[in-house]
PDB file of C-alpha atoms in Angstrom:
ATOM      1  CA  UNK A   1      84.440  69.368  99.309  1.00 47.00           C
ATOM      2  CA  UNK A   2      87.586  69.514 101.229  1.00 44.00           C
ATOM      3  CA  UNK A   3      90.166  68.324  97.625  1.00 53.00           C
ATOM      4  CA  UNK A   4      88.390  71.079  95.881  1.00 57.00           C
ATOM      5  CA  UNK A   5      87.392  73.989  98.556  1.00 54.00           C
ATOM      6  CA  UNK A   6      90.513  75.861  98.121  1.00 62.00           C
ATOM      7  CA  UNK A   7      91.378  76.488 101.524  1.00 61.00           C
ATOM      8  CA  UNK A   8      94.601  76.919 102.877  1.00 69.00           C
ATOM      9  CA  UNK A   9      93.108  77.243 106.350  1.00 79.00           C
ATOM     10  CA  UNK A  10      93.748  74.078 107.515  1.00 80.00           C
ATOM     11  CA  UNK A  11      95.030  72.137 111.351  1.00 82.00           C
ATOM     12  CA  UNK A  12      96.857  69.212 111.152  1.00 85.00           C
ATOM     13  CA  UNK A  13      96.346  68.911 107.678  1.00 85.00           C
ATOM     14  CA  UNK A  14      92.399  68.884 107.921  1.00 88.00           C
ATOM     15  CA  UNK A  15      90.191  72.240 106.460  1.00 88.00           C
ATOM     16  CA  UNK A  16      89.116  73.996 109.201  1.00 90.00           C
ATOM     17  CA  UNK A  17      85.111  74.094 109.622  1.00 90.00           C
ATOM     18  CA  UNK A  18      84.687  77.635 109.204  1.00 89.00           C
ATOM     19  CA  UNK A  19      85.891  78.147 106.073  1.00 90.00           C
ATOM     20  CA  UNK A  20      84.486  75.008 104.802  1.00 92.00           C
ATOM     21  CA  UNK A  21      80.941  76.106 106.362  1.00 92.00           C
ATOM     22  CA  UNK A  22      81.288  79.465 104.634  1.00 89.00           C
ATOM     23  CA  UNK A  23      81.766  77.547 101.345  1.00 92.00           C
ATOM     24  CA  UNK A  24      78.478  75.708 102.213  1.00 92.00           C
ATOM     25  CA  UNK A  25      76.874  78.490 102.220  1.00 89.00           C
ATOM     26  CA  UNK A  26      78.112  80.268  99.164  1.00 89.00           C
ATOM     27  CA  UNK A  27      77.140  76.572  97.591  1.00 92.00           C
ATOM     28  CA  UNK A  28      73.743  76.918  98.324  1.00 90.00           C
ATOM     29  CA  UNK A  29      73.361  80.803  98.028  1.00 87.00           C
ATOM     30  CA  UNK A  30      74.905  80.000  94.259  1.00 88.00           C
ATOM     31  CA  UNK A  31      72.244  77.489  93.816  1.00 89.00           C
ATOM     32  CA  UNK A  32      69.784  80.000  94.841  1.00 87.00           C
ATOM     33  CA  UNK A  33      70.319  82.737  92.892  1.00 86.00           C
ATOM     34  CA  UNK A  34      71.442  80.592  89.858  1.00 89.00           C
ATOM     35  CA  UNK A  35      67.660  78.921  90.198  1.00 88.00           C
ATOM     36  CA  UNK A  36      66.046  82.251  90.778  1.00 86.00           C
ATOM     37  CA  UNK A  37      67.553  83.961  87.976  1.00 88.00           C
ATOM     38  CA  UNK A  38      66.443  80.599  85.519  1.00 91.00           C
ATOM     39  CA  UNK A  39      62.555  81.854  86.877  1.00 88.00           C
ATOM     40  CA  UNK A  40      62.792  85.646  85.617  1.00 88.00           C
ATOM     41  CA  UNK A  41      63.282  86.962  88.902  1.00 85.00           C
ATOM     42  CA  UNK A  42      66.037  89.507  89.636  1.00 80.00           C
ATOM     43  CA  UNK A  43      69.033  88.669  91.254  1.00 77.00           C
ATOM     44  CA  UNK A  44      69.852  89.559  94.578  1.00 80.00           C
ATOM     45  CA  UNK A  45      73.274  89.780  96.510  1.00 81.00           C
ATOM     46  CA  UNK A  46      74.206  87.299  99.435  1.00 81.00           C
ATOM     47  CA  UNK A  47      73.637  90.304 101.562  1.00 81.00           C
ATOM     48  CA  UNK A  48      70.393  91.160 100.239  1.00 82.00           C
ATOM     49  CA  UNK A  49      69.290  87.598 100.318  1.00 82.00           C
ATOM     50  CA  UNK A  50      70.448  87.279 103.990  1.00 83.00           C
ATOM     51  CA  UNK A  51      68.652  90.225 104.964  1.00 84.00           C
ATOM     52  CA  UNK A  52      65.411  89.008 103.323  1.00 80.00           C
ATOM     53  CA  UNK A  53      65.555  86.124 105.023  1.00 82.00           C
ATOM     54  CA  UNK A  54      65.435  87.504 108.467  1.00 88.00           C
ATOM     55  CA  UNK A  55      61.908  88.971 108.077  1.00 88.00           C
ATOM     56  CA  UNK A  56      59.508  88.443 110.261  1.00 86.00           C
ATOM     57  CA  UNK A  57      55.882  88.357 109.598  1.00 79.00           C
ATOM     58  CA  UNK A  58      54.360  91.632 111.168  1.00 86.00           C
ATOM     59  CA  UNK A  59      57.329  93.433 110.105  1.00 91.00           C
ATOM     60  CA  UNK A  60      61.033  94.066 111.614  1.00 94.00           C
ATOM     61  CA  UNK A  61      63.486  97.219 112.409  1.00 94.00           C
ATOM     62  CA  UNK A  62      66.627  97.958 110.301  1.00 92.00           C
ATOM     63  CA  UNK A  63      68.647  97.533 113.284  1.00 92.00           C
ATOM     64  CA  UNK A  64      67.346  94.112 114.274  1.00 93.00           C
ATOM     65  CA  UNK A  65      67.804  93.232 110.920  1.00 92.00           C
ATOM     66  CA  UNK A  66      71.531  94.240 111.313  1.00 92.00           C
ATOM     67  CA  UNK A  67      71.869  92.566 114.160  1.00 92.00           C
ATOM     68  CA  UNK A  68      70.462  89.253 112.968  1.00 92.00           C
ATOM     69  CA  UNK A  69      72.641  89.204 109.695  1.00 89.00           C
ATOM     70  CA  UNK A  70      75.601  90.271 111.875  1.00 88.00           C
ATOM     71  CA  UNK A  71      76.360  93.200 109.524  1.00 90.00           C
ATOM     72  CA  UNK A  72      76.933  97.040 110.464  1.00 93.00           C
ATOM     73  CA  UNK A  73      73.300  99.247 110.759  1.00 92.00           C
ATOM     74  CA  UNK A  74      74.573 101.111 107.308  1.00 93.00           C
ATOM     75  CA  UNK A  75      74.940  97.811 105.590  1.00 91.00           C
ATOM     76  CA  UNK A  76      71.696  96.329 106.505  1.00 91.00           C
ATOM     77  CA  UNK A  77      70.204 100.162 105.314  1.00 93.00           C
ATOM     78  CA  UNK A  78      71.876  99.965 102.083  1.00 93.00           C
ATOM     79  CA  UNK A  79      70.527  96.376 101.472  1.00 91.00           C
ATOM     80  CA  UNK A  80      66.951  97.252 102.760  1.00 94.00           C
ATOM     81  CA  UNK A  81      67.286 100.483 100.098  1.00 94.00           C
ATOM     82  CA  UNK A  82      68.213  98.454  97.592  1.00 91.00           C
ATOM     83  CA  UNK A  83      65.765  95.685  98.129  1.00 92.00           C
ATOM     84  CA  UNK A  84      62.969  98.431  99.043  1.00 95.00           C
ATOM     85  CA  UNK A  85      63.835 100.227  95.007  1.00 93.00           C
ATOM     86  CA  UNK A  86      63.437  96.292  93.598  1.00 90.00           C
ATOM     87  CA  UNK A  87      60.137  95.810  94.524  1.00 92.00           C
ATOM     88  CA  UNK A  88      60.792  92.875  97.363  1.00 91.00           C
ATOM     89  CA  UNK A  89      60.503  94.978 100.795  1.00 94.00           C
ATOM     90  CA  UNK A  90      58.748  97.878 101.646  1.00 96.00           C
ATOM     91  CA  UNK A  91      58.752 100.207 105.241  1.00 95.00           C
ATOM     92  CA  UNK A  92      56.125 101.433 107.068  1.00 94.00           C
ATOM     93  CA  UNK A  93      56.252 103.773 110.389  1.00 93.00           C
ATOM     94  CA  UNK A  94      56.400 101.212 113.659  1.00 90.00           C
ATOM     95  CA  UNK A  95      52.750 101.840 115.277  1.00 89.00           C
ATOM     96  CA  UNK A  96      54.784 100.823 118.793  1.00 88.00           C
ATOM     97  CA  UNK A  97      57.215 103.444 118.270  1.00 87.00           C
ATOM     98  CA  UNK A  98      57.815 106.752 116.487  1.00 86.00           C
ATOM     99  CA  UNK A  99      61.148 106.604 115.917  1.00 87.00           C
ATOM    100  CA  UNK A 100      61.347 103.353 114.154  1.00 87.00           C
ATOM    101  CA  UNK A 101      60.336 102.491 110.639  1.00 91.00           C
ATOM    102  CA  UNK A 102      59.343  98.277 110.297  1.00 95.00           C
ATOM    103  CA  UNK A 103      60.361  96.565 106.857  1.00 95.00           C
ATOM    104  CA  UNK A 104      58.294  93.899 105.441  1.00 94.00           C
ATOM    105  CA  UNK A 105      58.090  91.951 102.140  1.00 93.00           C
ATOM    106  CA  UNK A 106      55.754  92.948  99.285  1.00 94.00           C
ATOM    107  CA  UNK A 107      53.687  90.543  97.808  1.00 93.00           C
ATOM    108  CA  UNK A 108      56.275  90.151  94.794  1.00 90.00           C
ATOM    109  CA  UNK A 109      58.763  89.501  98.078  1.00 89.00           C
ATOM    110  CA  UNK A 110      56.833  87.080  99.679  1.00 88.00           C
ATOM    111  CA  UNK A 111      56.593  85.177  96.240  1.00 88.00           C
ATOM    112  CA  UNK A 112      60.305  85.092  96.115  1.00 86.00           C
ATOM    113  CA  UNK A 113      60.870  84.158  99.153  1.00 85.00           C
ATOM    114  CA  UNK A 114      58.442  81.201  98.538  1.00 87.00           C
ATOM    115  CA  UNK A 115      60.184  80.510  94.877  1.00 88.00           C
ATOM    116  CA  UNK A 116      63.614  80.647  97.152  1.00 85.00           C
ATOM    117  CA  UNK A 117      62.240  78.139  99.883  1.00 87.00           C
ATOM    118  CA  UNK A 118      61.557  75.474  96.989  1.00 91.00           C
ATOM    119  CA  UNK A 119      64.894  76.354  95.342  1.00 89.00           C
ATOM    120  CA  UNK A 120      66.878  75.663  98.560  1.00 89.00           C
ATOM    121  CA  UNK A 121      64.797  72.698  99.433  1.00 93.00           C
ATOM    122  CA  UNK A 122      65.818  71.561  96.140  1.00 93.00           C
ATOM    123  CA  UNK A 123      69.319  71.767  96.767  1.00 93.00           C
ATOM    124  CA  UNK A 124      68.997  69.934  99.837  1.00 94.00           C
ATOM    125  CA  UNK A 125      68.183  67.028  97.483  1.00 96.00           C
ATOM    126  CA  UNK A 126      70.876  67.740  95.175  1.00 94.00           C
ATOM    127  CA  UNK A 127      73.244  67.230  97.999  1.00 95.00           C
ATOM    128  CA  UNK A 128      71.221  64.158  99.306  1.00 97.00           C
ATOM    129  CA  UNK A 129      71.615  62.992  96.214  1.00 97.00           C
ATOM    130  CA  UNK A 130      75.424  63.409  95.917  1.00 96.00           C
ATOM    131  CA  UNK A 131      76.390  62.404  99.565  1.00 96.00           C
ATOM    132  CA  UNK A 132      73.515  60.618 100.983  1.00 97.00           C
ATOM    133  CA  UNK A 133      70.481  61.086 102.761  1.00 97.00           C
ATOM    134  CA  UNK A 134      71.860  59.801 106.171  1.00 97.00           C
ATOM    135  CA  UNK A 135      75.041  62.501 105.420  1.00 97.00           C
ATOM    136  CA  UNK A 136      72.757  65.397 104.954  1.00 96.00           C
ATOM    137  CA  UNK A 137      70.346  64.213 108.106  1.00 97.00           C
ATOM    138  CA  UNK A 138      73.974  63.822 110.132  1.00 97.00           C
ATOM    139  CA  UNK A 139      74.961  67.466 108.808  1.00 95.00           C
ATOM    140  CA  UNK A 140      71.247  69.040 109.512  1.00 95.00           C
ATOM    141  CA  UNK A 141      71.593  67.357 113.087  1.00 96.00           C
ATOM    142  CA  UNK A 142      74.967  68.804 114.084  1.00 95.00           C
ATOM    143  CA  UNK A 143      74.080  72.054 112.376  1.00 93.00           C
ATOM    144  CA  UNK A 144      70.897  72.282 114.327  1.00 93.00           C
ATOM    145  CA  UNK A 145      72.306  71.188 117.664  1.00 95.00           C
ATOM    146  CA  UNK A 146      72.296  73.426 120.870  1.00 93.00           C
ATOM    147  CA  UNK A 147      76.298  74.573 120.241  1.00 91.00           C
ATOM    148  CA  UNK A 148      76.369  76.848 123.277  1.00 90.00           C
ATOM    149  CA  UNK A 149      78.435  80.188 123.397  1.00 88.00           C
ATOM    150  CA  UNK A 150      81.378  80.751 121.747  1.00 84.00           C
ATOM    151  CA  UNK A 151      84.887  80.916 123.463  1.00 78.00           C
ATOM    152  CA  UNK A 152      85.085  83.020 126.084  1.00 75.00           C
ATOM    153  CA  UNK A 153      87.173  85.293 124.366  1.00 70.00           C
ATOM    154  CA  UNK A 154      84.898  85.701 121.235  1.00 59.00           C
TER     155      UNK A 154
END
């Protein structure tokens, strides 16, 4: 990836891992959307997508959704709106507390969320099958790993 990625953010003439993890992200978001579109289904933005993918279960607030995706309360409302007047989420008052509201997927969401599981599982093997098993098993490894806290400063 690094020839083609495009990045001028480099140290001592090496990319720099956050841009390049950014990329891998946009990589498999593109190969996402891409595979949902090729099933009927609508697209959906990055930020939609990431917001989808931070449900939980029984149901989750618009500002814990926010603060999972890492995105201002307005943005994650915009994207729950949106995804809310496409049929994938709906909200429903919080029994534990009358102020909140709790978002959760319809059952056309929690179909494309399944049809988006298989399509990112199936990039996995695309890339497997590009670089290597034992590369994508050393990249899930060191992605998954216990990285601690940021810098101090951060």
């Amino acid at each position: 990836m690094s020839e083609r990625s495009g990045t001028t953010m480099t140290h001592h003439g090496k990319p720099l891992l956050g841009p390049l993890l950014r990329q891998a992200f946009r990589w498999f978001a593109d190969a996402t959307i891409a595979d949902l579109a090729a099933k009927g289904m609508p697209p959906l933005s990055i930020t939609q997508m990431d917001i989808f993918t931070k449900l939980d279960p029984g149901g989750v607030t618009i500002s814990e959704l926010a603060r999972r995706s890492g995105i201002a309360r307005q943005s994650a409302h915009q994207a729950v709106r949106e995804l809310v007047k496409a049929g994938v989420l709906r909200i429903e008052p919080d029994p534990s507390s009358t102020r909140s509201k709790l978002v959760l997927p319809t059952e056309a969401g929690l179909e494309r969320l399944r049809v988006a599981r298989r399509s990112l599982a199936e990039a996995e093997e695309w890339l497997a099958d590009r670089l290597g098993d034992s590369v994508v098993e050393q990249l899930r490894a060191a992605l998954d790993a216990d990285w601690g806290p940021p810098h101090p400063a951060v």
